[in-house]
Backbone as ProteinMPNN parsed JSONL, in Angstrom:
{"seq_chain_A": "MISVEKLLKRVAQALVDDEFVLFDRSFHINSLNDGLSAIAMVQPQITSQTKDINLVAGQWKVNLPADGFKLLSVNHCGGYGIEPVGLEQLNHLHPDWRRQTDERPENWIVNPNDEKSFFVFPAPESAVSIEIDYSRNMSVSDETESIDINEMYEQLLFDFMMYRAYSRDGQAEAQQAKAASHFQVFQSMLGVKQ", "coords_chain_A": {"N_chain_A": [[8.27, 43.696, 3.087], [6.595, 43.514, 6.132], [3.443, 43.919, 7.329], [2.834, 44.621, 10.723], [0.255, 45.048, 11.87], [-1.453, 44.05, 10.225], [-0.632, 41.212, 10.461], [-0.915, 40.895, 13.171], [-3.869, 41.118, 13.291], [-4.387, 39.144, 11.551], [-3.495, 36.433, 13.156], [-5.344, 36.928, 15.654], [-7.779, 36.614, 14.305], [-7.675, 34.173, 13.68], [-7.478, 32.92, 15.776], [-9.868, 33.439, 16.805], [-10.521, 35.689, 18.197], [-11.014, 38.458, 17.553], [-11.469, 41.043, 18.972], [-9.064, 41.149, 20.749], [-9.063, 40.188, 23.428], [-8.632, 37.636, 24.612], [-5.959, 37.391, 24.122], [-4.245, 40.001, 24.337], [-2.882, 42.943, 22.572], [-0.203, 43.369, 23.049], [0.974, 40.935, 24.092], [0.965, 39.593, 21.631], [2.722, 40.922, 20.133], [5.087, 40.832, 21.881], [5.478, 37.892, 21.564], [5.589, 37.931, 18.583], [8.165, 39.228, 18.289], [10.115, 37.346, 19.767], [9.658, 35.285, 17.898], [11.183, 36.707, 15.562], [13.605, 36.732, 17.018], [13.915, 33.874, 17.118], [14.167, 33.274, 14.124], [16.371, 34.626, 13.371], [18.423, 33.497, 14.69], [18.406, 30.812, 13.795], [18.315, 30.751, 10.958], [19.789, 33.274, 9.967], [20.47, 34.532, 7.55], [18.223, 35.404, 6.75], [17.135, 37.938, 7.927], [19.301, 39.374, 7.075], [21.077, 42.571, 5.947], [22.799, 44.72, 4.061], [25.517, 46.514, 4.435], [27.713, 49.539, 4.497], [30.973, 50.147, 5.942], [32.871, 52.477, 7.385], [36.401, 52.511, 7.789], [39.024, 53.397, 9.574], [42.368, 54.71, 9.514], [44.536, 52.379, 10.503], [42.657, 50.612, 11.84], [41.792, 47.575, 12.96], [39.593, 46.31, 14.133], [36.27, 45.775, 13.714], [33.38, 46.853, 14.429], [30.138, 45.811, 14.377], [27.086, 47.348, 13.176], [24.438, 49.123, 15.196], [22.104, 47.851, 15.094], [23.268, 45.238, 14.507], [23.113, 41.435, 14.701], [24.685, 39.285, 13.958], [27.734, 38.774, 11.912], [27.657, 37.938, 8.495], [29.047, 38.162, 6.224], [32.084, 39.809, 4.613], [32.196, 41.474, 2.341], [33.651, 43.077, -0.082], [36.212, 45.928, -0.198], [36.457, 48.813, -1.688], [36.009, 47.811, -4.028], [37.702, 45.713, -4.373], [37.947, 41.97, -3.553], [37.478, 40.403, -0.584], [38.901, 37.762, 1.525], [37.647, 35.405, 3.581], [39.518, 34.236, 6.798], [40.785, 31.987, 9.08], [41.406, 32.649, 12.491], [43.145, 31.408, 13.839], [45.135, 30.364, 12.191], [45.55, 32.879, 10.966], [47.145, 34.004, 13.31], [49.124, 31.862, 13.372], [50.841, 32.121, 10.927], [51.103, 35.221, 10.767], [51.989, 36.616, 13.504], [52.109, 38.971, 14.039], [49.929, 40.429, 13.103], [48.26, 42.227, 13.841], [49.357, 44.464, 14.224], [50.074, 45.164, 11.197], [49.773, 46.701, 8.292], [48.179, 48.042, 5.192], [47.357, 49.218, 1.712], [44.983, 48.446, 1.668], [42.44, 46.075, 3.392], [42.682, 42.321, 3.127], [41.848, 40.416, 3.794], [39.227, 39.023, 6.109], [38.158, 38.2, 9.328], [36.227, 36.047, 11.514], [35.36, 37.138, 14.971], [36.028, 34.928, 17.188], [34.976, 35.345, 20.185], [33.337, 37.269, 20.082], [30.28, 37.988, 18.536], [29.171, 40.461, 17.32], [31.234, 41.749, 16.328], [34.071, 41.795, 14.276], [37.12, 40.768, 12.656], [40.01, 42.534, 10.614], [42.636, 42.242, 7.877], [45.225, 43.189, 6.189], [45.286, 45.826, 8.464], [43.895, 49.154, 7.25], [45.941, 51.438, 5.669], [44.817, 53.8, 5.616], [41.773, 56.016, 5.699], [39.442, 53.909, 4.518], [36.486, 52.142, 2.683], [34.367, 49.266, 3.707], [32.136, 46.954, 2.61], [29.47, 45.044, 3.95], [27.791, 42.008, 4.938], [24.946, 41.251, 6.945], [23.235, 39.997, 9.865], [20.352, 41.401, 11.328], [18.998, 42.058, 14.268], [15.972, 42.063, 15.188], [13.142, 44.013, 16.212], [9.72, 44.783, 17.282], [7.661, 47.375, 18.536], [5.15, 48.452, 18.44], [2.058, 47.912, 16.88], [1.718, 49.738, 14.56], [4.223, 49.482, 13.138], [6.595, 48.165, 10.566], [7.822, 45.179, 9.318], [11.035, 44.766, 8.146], [11.437, 42.455, 5.972], [11.437, 39.842, 3.576], [8.198, 39.287, 2.545], [7.016, 36.594, 2.053], [7.838, 35.325, 4.289], [6.038, 35.809, 6.381], [4.433, 33.624, 7.068], [5.785, 32.038, 8.319], [6.328, 33.447, 10.629], [3.68, 33.831, 11.605], [2.808, 31.124, 12.473], [4.562, 30.86, 14.469], [3.512, 32.565, 16.403], [1.011, 31.675, 16.644], [1.893, 29.363, 17.827], [2.701, 30.016, 20.271], [0.377, 31.233, 21.603], [-1.499, 29.159, 21.693], [0.012, 27.37, 23.486], [0.301, 29.071, 25.485], [-2.495, 28.901, 26.312], [-2.991, 26.48, 26.831], [-4.187, 24.428, 28.608], [-5.939, 22.542, 27.995], [-6.167, 19.455, 26.007], [-6.719, 19.32, 23.316], [-5.772, 22.219, 22.757], [-2.982, 22.04, 23.221], [-2.033, 20.133, 21.33], [-2.616, 21.63, 19.071], [-0.784, 23.666, 19.57], [1.563, 22.554, 19.346], [1.496, 21.674, 16.773], [1.505, 23.952, 15.146], [4.173, 24.785, 15.977], [5.782, 22.864, 14.949], [5.361, 23.114, 12.181], [6.569, 25.628, 11.968], [9.335, 24.971, 12.754], [9.717, 23.284, 10.955], [9.469, 24.799, 8.268], [11.403, 26.488, 8.574], [13.494, 24.793, 8.32], [14.498, 23.134, 10.015], [15.46, 20.132, 11.467], [13.829, 17.323, 12.75]], "CA_chain_A": [[7.606, 44.304, 4.148], [5.584, 42.611, 6.575], [2.673, 45.011, 8.452], [2.628, 43.961, 12.042], [-0.935, 45.337, 12.268], [-1.947, 42.893, 9.316], [-0.601, 40.158, 10.964], [-1.755, 40.944, 14.716], [-5.043, 40.925, 12.981], [-4.763, 37.538, 11.265], [-3.464, 35.691, 14.174], [-6.267, 37.249, 16.056], [-8.982, 36.277, 13.464], [-7.39, 32.757, 13.609], [-7.831, 32.341, 17.464], [-11.293, 33.853, 16.969], [-10.294, 36.875, 19.278], [-10.727, 39.495, 16.863], [-11.333, 42.112, 19.727], [-8.013, 40.973, 21.623], [-9.884, 39.884, 24.76], [-8.15, 36.64, 25.315], [-4.668, 37.51, 24.097], [-4.115, 41.373, 24.055], [-1.753, 43.45, 21.599], [1.488, 43.398, 23.803], [1.124, 39.268, 24.401], [1.344, 38.877, 20.305], [4.008, 41.811, 19.874], [6.374, 40.057, 22.338], [5.445, 36.665, 20.563], [6.5, 38.315, 17.432], [9.571, 39.594, 18.462], [10.372, 36.285, 20.118], [9.805, 34.579, 16.348], [11.818, 37.314, 14.897], [14.877, 36.013, 17.41], [14.408, 32.435, 16.652], [14.343, 32.798, 13.155], [17.651, 35.084, 12.993], [19.3, 32.171, 15.162], [18.354, 29.418, 12.936], [18.56, 31.119, 9.737], [20.252, 34.558, 9.837], [20.224, 35.436, 6.131], [16.618, 36.143, 6.497], [17.15, 39.071, 8.652], [20.052, 40.201, 6.277], [21.194, 43.858, 5.734], [24.108, 44.971, 3.37], [25.944, 48.024, 4.577], [29.23, 50.081, 4.128], [31.255, 50.521, 6.913], [34.011, 53.41, 7.203], [37.626, 52.181, 8.712], [39.97, 54.512, 9.982], [43.787, 54.196, 9.359], [45.271, 51.266, 11.658], [41.931, 49.871, 12.484], [41.739, 46.111, 12.388], [38.815, 45.53, 14.649], [35.361, 46.318, 13.26], [32.113, 46.46, 15.202], [28.819, 45.585, 13.681], [26.171, 48.346, 13.358], [24.082, 48.755, 16.361], [21.291, 46.773, 15.279], [23.601, 43.735, 14.235], [23.269, 40.341, 15.222], [26.161, 38.303, 13.499], [28.153, 38.934, 10.46], [27.619, 37.038, 7.339], [30.198, 38.173, 5.004], [32.742, 40.914, 4.245], [31.998, 41.439, 0.362], [34.65, 44.011, -0.845], [36.892, 46.97, -0.021], [36.996, 49.188, -2.958], [35.63, 46.596, -5.298], [38.671, 44.439, -4.303], [37.481, 41.044, -2.792], [38.217, 40.272, 0.982], [38.611, 36.633, 1.638], [37.756, 35.058, 5.095], [40.649, 33.439, 6.958], [40.531, 31.619, 10.021], [42.103, 33.438, 13.202], [44.523, 30.501, 14.365], [45.782, 30.373, 10.931], [46.357, 34.02, 10.809], [48.061, 33.874, 14.434], [50.294, 31.106, 12.932], [51.064, 32.659, 9.54], [51.411, 36.525, 10.994], [51.633, 36.81, 15.095], [52.023, 40.919, 14.802], [48.706, 40.56, 12.164], [47.596, 43.591, 14.003], [50.151, 45.715, 13.386], [50.623, 45.555, 9.895], [48.776, 47.947, 7.389], [48.246, 47.97, 3.663], [46.586, 49.874, 1.358], [43.245, 47.881, 2.064], [42.387, 44.77, 4.131], [42.751, 41.615, 2.048], [41.215, 39.112, 5.013], [38.302, 39.318, 7.403], [38.211, 37.046, 10.371], [35.415, 36.118, 12.438], [35.901, 37.189, 16.332], [35.462, 33.97, 18.1], [34.71, 35.608, 21.526], [32.244, 38.409, 20.053], [29.569, 37.679, 17.203], [28.89, 41.663, 17.269], [32.614, 42.43, 15.859], [35.058, 41.029, 13.229], [38.674, 41.824, 12.288], [40.371, 42.944, 9.11], [44.07, 42.088, 8.044], [46.104, 43.93, 7.156], [44.663, 46.903, 8.834], [44.062, 49.997, 6.371], [47.022, 52.6, 6.17], [44.257, 55.514, 5.424], [40.85, 55.714, 5.858], [38.619, 52.984, 3.588], [35.209, 51.592, 3.282], [34.22, 48.013, 3.239], [30.608, 46.296, 2.303], [29.442, 43.644, 4.778], [26.28, 41.34, 5.168], [25.089, 40.903, 8.324], [22.039, 39.595, 10.152], [20.099, 42.062, 12.059], [18.45, 42.001, 15.827], [14.858, 42.951, 14.783], [11.889, 44.153, 16.927], [8.975, 45.927, 16.62], [7.335, 47.713, 19.58], [3.778, 48.42, 18.282], [1.476, 47.476, 15.499], [1.911, 50.698, 13.518], [5.524, 49.306, 12.161], [6.82, 47.216, 9.693], [9.149, 44.091, 9.643], [12.198, 44.761, 6.932], [11.88, 41.037, 5.579], [10.494, 39.437, 2.442], [6.371, 38.909, 2.881], [6.923, 35.071, 2.041], [8.402, 34.854, 6.027], [4.921, 36.131, 7.497], [3.593, 32.652, 7.424], [6.632, 31.458, 9.609], [5.938, 34.465, 12.002], [1.881, 33.669, 12.003], [2.797, 30.103, 12.688], [5.094, 30.948, 15.648], [2.602, 33.512, 17.28], [0.168, 30.68, 16.926], [2.191, 28.178, 18.793], [2.906, 30.862, 21.406], [-0.838, 31.716, 21.872], [-2.041, 28.051, 21.955], [0.894, 26.911, 24.339], [-0.226, 29.893, 26.838], [-3.786, 29.094, 26.67], [-2.834, 25.203, 26.709], [-4.696, 23.456, 29.397], [-6.614, 21.141, 27.314], [-5.323, 18.509, 25.15], [-6.692, 20.197, 21.88], [-4.801, 23.359, 22.732], [-1.577, 21.566, 23.25], [-1.972, 19.669, 19.845], [-2.694, 22.948, 18.05], [0.342, 24.327, 19.774], [2.793, 21.383, 18.832], [1.168, 21.484, 15.385], [1.931, 25.017, 14.745], [5.579, 24.743, 16.448], [6.065, 21.901, 14.05], [4.994, 23.972, 10.817], [7.321, 26.962, 11.975], [10.404, 24.558, 12.533], [9.918, 22.691, 9.327], [9.678, 25.939, 7.484], [12.923, 27.099, 9.057], [14.573, 24.094, 7.976], [15.119, 22.638, 11.476], [15.479, 18.733, 11.41], [13.228, 17.109, 14.013]], "C_chain_A": [[6.503, 43.669, 5.147], [4.743, 43.934, 7.521], [2.25, 44.197, 9.641], [1.293, 43.943, 12.471], [-1.913, 44.211, 11.486], [-1.793, 41.779, 9.992], [-0.873, 40.03, 12.179], [-3.457, 40.102, 14.386], [-5.324, 39.275, 12.584], [-4.694, 36.882, 12.174], [-4.636, 35.712, 15.33], [-7.808, 36.867, 15.683], [-8.871, 34.652, 13.745], [-7.766, 31.928, 14.814], [-9.104, 32.696, 17.722], [-11.214, 34.84, 18.419], [-10.053, 38.277, 18.372], [-10.802, 41.046, 17.788], [-9.988, 41.752, 20.604], [-8.554, 40.839, 22.95], [-9.072, 38.765, 25.344], [-6.485, 36.743, 25.211], [-4.393, 39.28, 23.764], [-2.968, 41.542, 23.075], [-0.39, 42.863, 22.306], [1.967, 41.958, 24.214], [1.857, 39.132, 22.717], [2.494, 39.667, 19.746], [5.396, 40.947, 20.378], [6.286, 38.378, 21.726], [6.135, 36.666, 19.144], [7.518, 38.516, 17.439], [10.519, 38.21, 18.957], [10.66, 35.297, 18.636], [10.783, 35.134, 15.861], [13.466, 36.841, 15.356], [15.306, 35.154, 16.661], [14.652, 32.451, 15.262], [15.733, 33.555, 12.52], [18.703, 34.286, 13.503], [19.593, 31.197, 14.557], [18.7, 30.108, 11.452], [18.996, 32.695, 9.637], [20.288, 35.434, 8.444], [19.07, 36.076, 5.885], [16.705, 37.596, 6.827], [18.391, 39.746, 7.972], [20.085, 41.625, 6.018], [22.665, 44.022, 5.023], [24.258, 46.679, 3.74], [27.488, 48.636, 4.593], [29.687, 50.449, 5.314], [32.897, 51.133, 6.86], [35.0, 53.015, 8.056], [38.311, 53.4, 8.608], [41.635, 53.809, 9.838], [43.988, 53.62, 10.644], [44.052, 50.481, 12.233], [41.586, 48.39, 12.037], [40.434, 45.221, 13.13], [37.603, 46.489, 14.252], [34.232, 45.742, 14.246], [30.709, 46.542, 14.103], [27.969, 46.923, 14.056], [25.096, 47.843, 14.819], [22.97, 47.721, 16.521], [21.697, 45.29, 14.342], [23.573, 42.536, 15.375], [24.173, 39.328, 15.494], [26.209, 38.866, 12.082], [28.211, 37.507, 9.682], [28.878, 37.003, 6.584], [30.87, 39.822, 5.088], [32.947, 40.979, 2.77], [33.107, 42.158, -0.092], [35.202, 45.491, -0.147], [37.087, 47.654, -1.576], [36.587, 48.649, -4.145], [36.812, 45.428, -5.162], [38.124, 43.233, -3.151], [38.306, 40.868, -1.724], [37.804, 38.764, 1.246], [38.579, 36.097, 3.271], [38.956, 34.511, 5.275], [40.584, 32.994, 8.612], [41.54, 32.248, 11.362], [43.411, 32.508, 13.76], [45.317, 30.394, 13.13], [46.541, 31.511, 10.829], [47.308, 34.33, 11.826], [49.303, 33.329, 14.198], [51.165, 31.785, 12.175], [51.898, 34.542, 9.918], [50.986, 37.007, 12.396], [51.793, 38.289, 15.251], [51.121, 41.23, 13.614], [48.157, 42.044, 12.633], [48.246, 44.764, 13.949], [50.483, 45.788, 12.287], [49.145, 45.929, 9.135], [49.435, 47.516, 6.182], [47.452, 49.055, 3.154], [44.977, 49.618, 1.611], [43.509, 46.474, 2.484], [42.266, 43.761, 2.834], [41.909, 40.674, 2.439], [39.956, 39.583, 5.765], [38.17, 37.827, 7.997], [37.212, 37.297, 11.371], [36.01, 36.51, 13.754], [35.253, 36.223, 16.968], [34.732, 34.108, 19.515], [33.424, 36.906, 21.37], [31.213, 38.394, 18.838], [29.004, 39.37, 16.575], [30.08, 42.481, 16.537], [33.351, 41.017, 15.126], [36.431, 41.995, 13.16], [38.813, 41.759, 10.771], [41.757, 42.773, 9.092], [44.269, 42.156, 6.246], [44.98, 45.289, 7.515], [45.083, 48.35, 7.841], [45.529, 51.22, 6.584], [46.433, 53.938, 5.954], [42.856, 54.851, 5.468], [40.203, 54.925, 4.578], [37.22, 52.705, 4.109], [35.34, 50.232, 2.95], [32.824, 47.656, 3.575], [30.543, 45.116, 3.107], [28.039, 43.463, 4.593], [26.388, 41.004, 6.146], [23.608, 40.818, 8.921], [21.526, 40.687, 11.441], [19.195, 41.574, 13.458], [17.221, 42.802, 15.25], [13.685, 42.595, 16.052], [11.054, 44.916, 16.583], [8.52, 46.546, 18.273], [5.782, 48.216, 19.409], [3.336, 47.925, 16.828], [1.625, 48.453, 14.464], [3.275, 50.59, 12.528], [5.351, 48.404, 11.299], [7.755, 46.348, 9.92], [9.785, 44.185, 8.093], [12.28, 43.426, 6.517], [11.151, 40.575, 4.392], [9.191, 39.328, 3.279], [6.494, 37.385, 3.188], [7.343, 34.519, 3.7], [7.181, 34.989, 6.663], [4.32, 34.703, 8.075], [4.692, 32.077, 8.842], [6.461, 32.507, 10.925], [4.526, 34.117, 12.618], [2.083, 32.125, 13.129], [3.558, 30.033, 14.438], [4.331, 31.735, 16.853], [1.631, 32.351, 17.578], [0.362, 29.744, 17.958], [2.404, 28.669, 20.01], [1.426, 31.087, 22.0], [-1.231, 30.375, 22.253], [-1.242, 27.578, 23.185], [0.403, 27.931, 25.93], [-1.802, 29.165, 27.173], [-4.321, 27.272, 26.582], [-3.308, 24.089, 27.63], [-5.318, 22.271, 28.806], [-5.828, 20.545, 26.486], [-5.321, 19.184, 23.718], [-5.655, 21.492, 21.897], [-3.358, 22.94, 22.585], [-1.242, 21.065, 21.879], [-2.017, 21.186, 19.213], [-1.264, 23.429, 17.993], [1.334, 23.55, 19.215], [2.709, 21.459, 17.222], [1.929, 22.794, 14.476], [3.347, 25.221, 15.105], [6.243, 24.074, 14.98], [6.444, 22.358, 12.71], [6.369, 24.682, 10.788], [8.777, 25.804, 11.899], [10.686, 23.822, 11.213], [10.101, 23.857, 8.231], [11.018, 26.614, 7.62], [14.015, 26.035, 8.64], [15.03, 22.947, 9.336], [14.925, 21.084, 11.544], [15.074, 18.193, 12.737], [13.799, 15.372, 14.211]], "O_chain_A": [[5.441, 43.35, 4.612], [5.344, 44.729, 8.243], [1.455, 43.259, 9.575], [0.935, 43.097, 13.291], [-2.878, 43.643, 11.998], [-2.845, 41.182, 10.224], [-1.149, 38.868, 12.476], [-4.001, 39.114, 14.878], [-6.117, 38.469, 13.074], [-5.795, 36.414, 12.465], [-4.894, 34.66, 15.914], [-8.766, 36.819, 16.455], [-9.867, 33.974, 13.995], [-8.183, 30.773, 14.904], [-9.589, 32.349, 18.799], [-11.817, 34.62, 19.469], [-9.074, 39.011, 18.502], [-10.259, 42.057, 17.339], [-10.069, 42.544, 21.543], [-8.273, 41.833, 23.62], [-8.785, 38.859, 26.537], [-5.78, 36.25, 26.091], [-4.411, 39.545, 22.562], [-2.217, 40.622, 22.752], [0.256, 41.902, 21.89], [3.115, 41.751, 24.608], [2.993, 38.693, 22.536], [3.223, 39.122, 18.918], [6.352, 40.545, 19.714], [7.364, 37.826, 21.505], [6.906, 35.839, 18.658], [8.153, 38.004, 16.518], [11.643, 38.103, 18.466], [11.722, 34.717, 18.407], [11.641, 34.315, 15.53], [14.366, 36.628, 14.543], [16.272, 35.127, 15.899], [15.455, 31.573, 14.948], [16.175, 33.226, 11.42], [19.8, 34.278, 12.945], [20.689, 30.636, 14.581], [19.706, 29.607, 10.95], [18.15, 33.328, 9.004], [20.169, 36.652, 8.316], [18.849, 37.001, 5.102], [16.344, 38.424, 5.99], [18.536, 40.896, 8.386], [18.952, 42.061, 5.82], [23.62, 43.412, 5.502], [23.541, 47.648, 3.49], [28.391, 47.813, 4.743], [28.899, 51.142, 5.959], [33.876, 50.512, 6.446], [34.67, 53.092, 9.239], [38.193, 54.252, 7.728], [41.937, 52.632, 10.039], [43.704, 54.176, 11.705], [44.327, 49.667, 13.114], [41.169, 48.105, 10.914], [40.188, 44.029, 12.947], [37.71, 47.711, 14.361], [34.15, 44.607, 14.714], [30.528, 47.36, 13.201], [28.164, 47.497, 15.128], [24.981, 46.724, 15.32], [22.776, 46.977, 17.482], [20.936, 44.533, 13.741], [23.898, 42.634, 16.558], [24.46, 38.71, 16.519], [25.31, 39.259, 11.338], [28.622, 36.407, 10.053], [29.587, 36.019, 6.373], [30.266, 40.801, 5.527], [33.912, 40.484, 2.188], [33.695, 41.359, -0.821], [34.343, 46.115, 0.477], [37.739, 47.113, -2.469], [36.896, 49.138, -5.232], [36.77, 44.381, -5.809], [37.913, 43.573, -1.987], [39.521, 41.065, -1.728], [36.616, 38.443, 1.22], [39.472, 36.415, 4.057], [39.627, 34.22, 4.285], [40.275, 33.914, 9.37], [42.714, 32.267, 10.993], [44.508, 32.992, 14.039], [46.515, 30.327, 13.404], [47.761, 31.513, 10.663], [48.331, 34.904, 11.453], [50.365, 33.847, 14.543], [52.257, 32.088, 12.655], [52.954, 34.944, 9.428], [49.947, 37.639, 12.587], [51.659, 38.846, 16.34], [51.413, 42.262, 13.009], [47.699, 42.863, 11.836], [47.78, 45.871, 13.677], [51.388, 46.606, 12.125], [47.975, 45.596, 9.321], [50.517, 46.968, 5.974], [46.879, 49.811, 3.938], [44.058, 50.432, 1.707], [44.465, 45.791, 2.116], [41.873, 44.156, 1.736], [41.222, 40.07, 1.615], [39.879, 40.8, 5.94], [38.103, 36.734, 7.435], [37.144, 38.341, 12.019], [37.215, 36.275, 13.836], [34.094, 36.387, 17.349], [34.023, 33.209, 19.967], [32.763, 37.354, 22.307], [31.69, 39.11, 17.957], [28.479, 39.437, 15.463], [29.944, 43.658, 16.204], [33.244, 39.807, 15.32], [36.716, 43.166, 13.412], [38.095, 41.2, 9.943], [42.334, 43.072, 10.137], [43.725, 41.493, 5.363], [44.015, 45.577, 6.807], [46.259, 48.662, 7.657], [45.902, 51.664, 7.67], [47.071, 54.988, 6.021], [42.637, 53.646, 5.345], [40.525, 55.423, 3.499], [36.768, 52.851, 5.245], [36.167, 49.852, 2.121], [32.331, 47.977, 4.657], [31.405, 44.241, 3.027], [27.228, 44.315, 4.231], [27.416, 40.512, 6.611], [22.781, 41.592, 8.441], [22.24, 40.794, 12.438], [18.748, 40.43, 13.377], [17.337, 43.972, 14.884], [13.409, 41.535, 16.614], [11.281, 45.755, 15.711], [9.16, 46.061, 19.206], [5.203, 48.365, 20.485], [4.074, 47.629, 15.889], [1.668, 47.974, 13.33], [3.473, 51.264, 11.517], [4.281, 47.822, 11.118], [8.613, 46.657, 10.746], [9.207, 43.79, 7.08], [13.429, 43.019, 6.691], [10.037, 41.09, 4.287], [9.175, 39.289, 4.509], [6.18, 36.91, 4.279], [7.103, 33.384, 4.112], [7.083, 34.26, 7.649], [3.844, 34.578, 9.203], [4.362, 31.813, 9.998], [6.499, 32.129, 12.097], [4.264, 34.115, 13.821], [1.626, 32.051, 14.27], [3.152, 29.322, 15.358], [4.55, 31.523, 18.045], [1.448, 32.066, 18.761], [-0.476, 29.332, 18.76], [2.331, 27.874, 20.948], [1.481, 31.101, 23.23], [-1.356, 30.352, 23.477], [-2.013, 27.34, 24.114], [0.242, 27.516, 27.077], [-2.124, 28.956, 28.342], [-5.454, 26.838, 26.377], [-2.899, 22.939, 27.474], [-5.128, 21.125, 29.214], [-4.756, 21.074, 26.19], [-4.32, 19.52, 23.085], [-4.813, 21.632, 21.01], [-2.621, 23.548, 21.809], [-0.258, 21.514, 21.292], [-0.908, 21.643, 18.938], [-0.603, 23.604, 16.97], [2.052, 24.174, 18.434], [3.701, 21.323, 16.507], [2.658, 22.69, 13.489], [3.846, 26.045, 14.339], [6.979, 24.641, 14.173], [7.518, 22.118, 12.16], [7.196, 24.487, 9.897], [9.32, 25.844, 10.795], [11.745, 23.828, 10.585], [10.947, 23.7, 7.35], [11.563, 27.229, 6.704], [15.214, 26.31, 8.611], [15.913, 22.09, 9.286], [13.729, 20.894, 11.766], [15.725, 18.451, 13.749], [13.5, 14.736, 15.222]]}, "name": "protein", "num_of_chains": 1, "seq": "MISVEKLLKRVAQALVDDEFVLFDRSFHINSLNDGLSAIAMVQPQITSQTKDINLVAGQWKVNLPADGFKLLSVNHCGGYGIEPVGLEQLNHLHPDWRRQTDERPENWIVNPNDEKSFFVFPAPESAVSIEIDYSRNMSVSDETESIDINEMYEQLLFDFMMYRAYSRDGQAEAQQAKAASHFQVFQSMLGVKQ"}
C-alpha cells in the first residue's frame, strides 16, 4: 500500500513547496491519478486484483467488476482450469457456441470490442463461480487514502508527478529538462522502449 499523504509530501518537498503554494494538493492528486492510469495502460498487471465472479445458468458474457479496466486471465472454475481461445476460432468450430451449455466453462474468450467484458464457453448449466485476474482502474480523491499496489511502485508515481509539476512550471529551460528527465525515468521504469 502506498500512502497518498506521504507521496504528496515527498513530491512537495522535492519541489521545495512544503506548504503547497506553487502546486496545490488537488493538482498533485490529479497528477497521481493520471500516473495510475498510465501505469495500468502500459503494465496492467501492476494494478491486478484476483476475484471470484458468480455466473448464472446459461451466462456466456461476463462483465468485469465495477473497478475493472482490463481482463488479465480467467484462472479456474471450481478448481478446473479454463483455457483461452480466440473468438474467430471458436466461431469457426462452434458457430452456435453462445447456446451451448455444460457443467462448467472450459474456455474464456477476450471480447475484442469491450475490455470490460469477456466470454466463457460453454455456458454453465447451473450457477458456478470462476476466478479471474483483472487490472483495476484506480484513482484517489484525497490524501487520506492509500493506493492498493506494491510500495515499490511509489517511485514510478513520484517521477510521474514530478514530471507533471515541472511540465506545468516549465517556462524555463531548466524546468523543461527536469520534466523530461523525470518522464524518461518513469518510462524506463515501466519498460517503455524509447
